[in-house]
Amino acid sequence: MNFELTEQQKVVRTSVRKFAEEVLGPNAPIVDKEAKFSWETKKELEKINAWGISIPEKYGGSGLDSICNSIVIEELARVCASTALTVTVHNSVAAYPIYKFGTEYQKEKFLVELATGKKLGAFSLSEANAGSDVSATETIATQDGDEFVVNGSKIYVTNGGVADISLVGAKYVSENNDKGFAILIMEKDMLGYEIGEPEDKMGMRGSSTTALYFDGVRVPKENILGSLREGFKVAMHSLDAGRIGIAAQALGIAQAAFEMSADYSLHRVQFGRPISKFQGVSFKIAEIATKIENARFLTYRAAWLRDQGKSFTKEAAMCKYYASMIGREVCQEALQIYGGYGYSKDLPLERFYRDVKITEIYEGTNEIMKAIISRQVLQNL
Amino acid sequence: MKIIILIKQVPAVHEIRINRTLGTVQREGFDAMINPDDEHALELGLSLKEKFGGEVYAVSMGPPQAEGALRECLAMGVDYAVLLSHHRFAMSDTLQTTFVLERAIRKLEPFDIVITGSKTLDSGTGHIPVQLSEALAIPLISQIYKMEIKNGFFIGERTYGHEYQSIKVKLPIIIRVDRGFNEVRFIPLLGIKQAFEKKIEIWNFDTFECPDEIDGCEKSPTKLLEVIDEKIIRKNVEIIGTNDEKAQKILDFIKKVHIQKIKSPLDLE
């Protein structure tokens, strides 16, 4: 057992940290305040190949392992969670599923442009009446010769307003009246594909979240990801991978809150001594440091299992559930250490707190994570 | 065009510790990074390659762990990396270092440009580029703010005291760059992937048949006698009153400090 990062993983961390601090740092409060997606940042991320982290070089990616992928997301989130979200969704649930399940045609046509960052990707499952319950999906794709005609809508689509390529979950009816759930690759310039107004969110305000409307969008049948019947499996496997990214994101936000509050506790003097000398504060520091370490091990282990080609459904759910939960707790405690200053918009702690909350909700709520974990644990008894 | 960039691995800024017995910077067990000035040398080398084509070599002298810094150079886009490492190179002063670097660079002949930073973060002598220019008998170009390469010549502008000079020099040359010269690119992830698939050459004492004069420990003419921490004691003082009163208080303070200085034992009075 080896708990050390490899030299390569270490270089990924130092390089991305430097990039994040210098490029994202000055912009992070602005994109939050203005609720604006930054296209300049998107271009800068293209220069460091952040749009195809684990996609093989052959398809325009960097071919790094999943632990490197987690480190990249963690380091981006440590500075700007909105950017980390855009990047992780693009990588884990748009580019990766096409790589994992796509046909050679789909890889050539869509993956290369995604992995190089020429185009942005999204993944949409949630609907007004379907979120945790995928079987309640109402978007429907009806086969008409060589095409599927898609009608319906999606909500809360991360990257919805900026993505060129979206993976869309839909119920299908084939020509021989076969029914099931499929994932379709859709392009934003397809006729009848409409993007909704940006969502006015509590956090992650620098990322684009919109609804998508499909009014008779004609999708060629070559755009079915995997095979028709595989849709649910494709969706679930993609979400497993996506969850490691969300855990890494929560971890990065928690790390930032921890570093700030620990540093503050050493310098804030009350009653004639730094507040770190009071156990009320130093124990908080101990608790949050331990929680972060714990979340990091869970996250990297899930990523490691994925790299080994082993099953990681349970571990992905565990790290997502745990890292997001402690992420919220860490931000809350870090803000408390800062007292009134933490509540001010002059400092990023309140942003961390708003940003981290969603990690308990999206890519499967933590309640769904617990359902997955318990099912996995109990069935193996 | 063949470009050689000299780089050094230094301790990360927040990690600098001095080994008081040896008078050297302690390197074991601490985070390390590429010397910040050298990153600008790398950037210049890589941008020249992008413009004119050719090959870029990163050369570093140091202990085996300096491979880490060379790995980063490869990740940034350098084609080949060479580490000069041997126990006879350890503890070298700038003259001994120059001897080793000279031999390594000669082994890479013919080259067009050698690029160095101005000084290192951990020793800061700035000797190497100057001494290398002498050892290799090629011109050293420094303080440049504008440059191009044309038909085997370096054509550029530089500050020189209170003047600006336009200069034209035939290659090969050594260019020394400062931190303000250019903006260093970030390391791309694809570069990191590929850097770990490349090989770092290790050259030692026997690689270029070093003469006996090369011996960092025994034959470095510079001996470090003592290393002392620079201590700056600052005190916050509150100055209260009207603007005139405040000005007077500051003036009184300056006079007081000045008088103390005159009374120092070094002063002739």
XYZ file of C-alpha atoms in Angstrom, chain B residues 238-242 245-246 249:
8
model
C 1.250 55.662 16.194
C 1.696 59.293 15.312
C -1.152 61.466 16.521
C -1.802 65.181 16.112
C -2.434 67.817 13.472
C 2.540 68.104 14.533
C 2.761 64.777 12.714
C 7.307 64.204 14.971
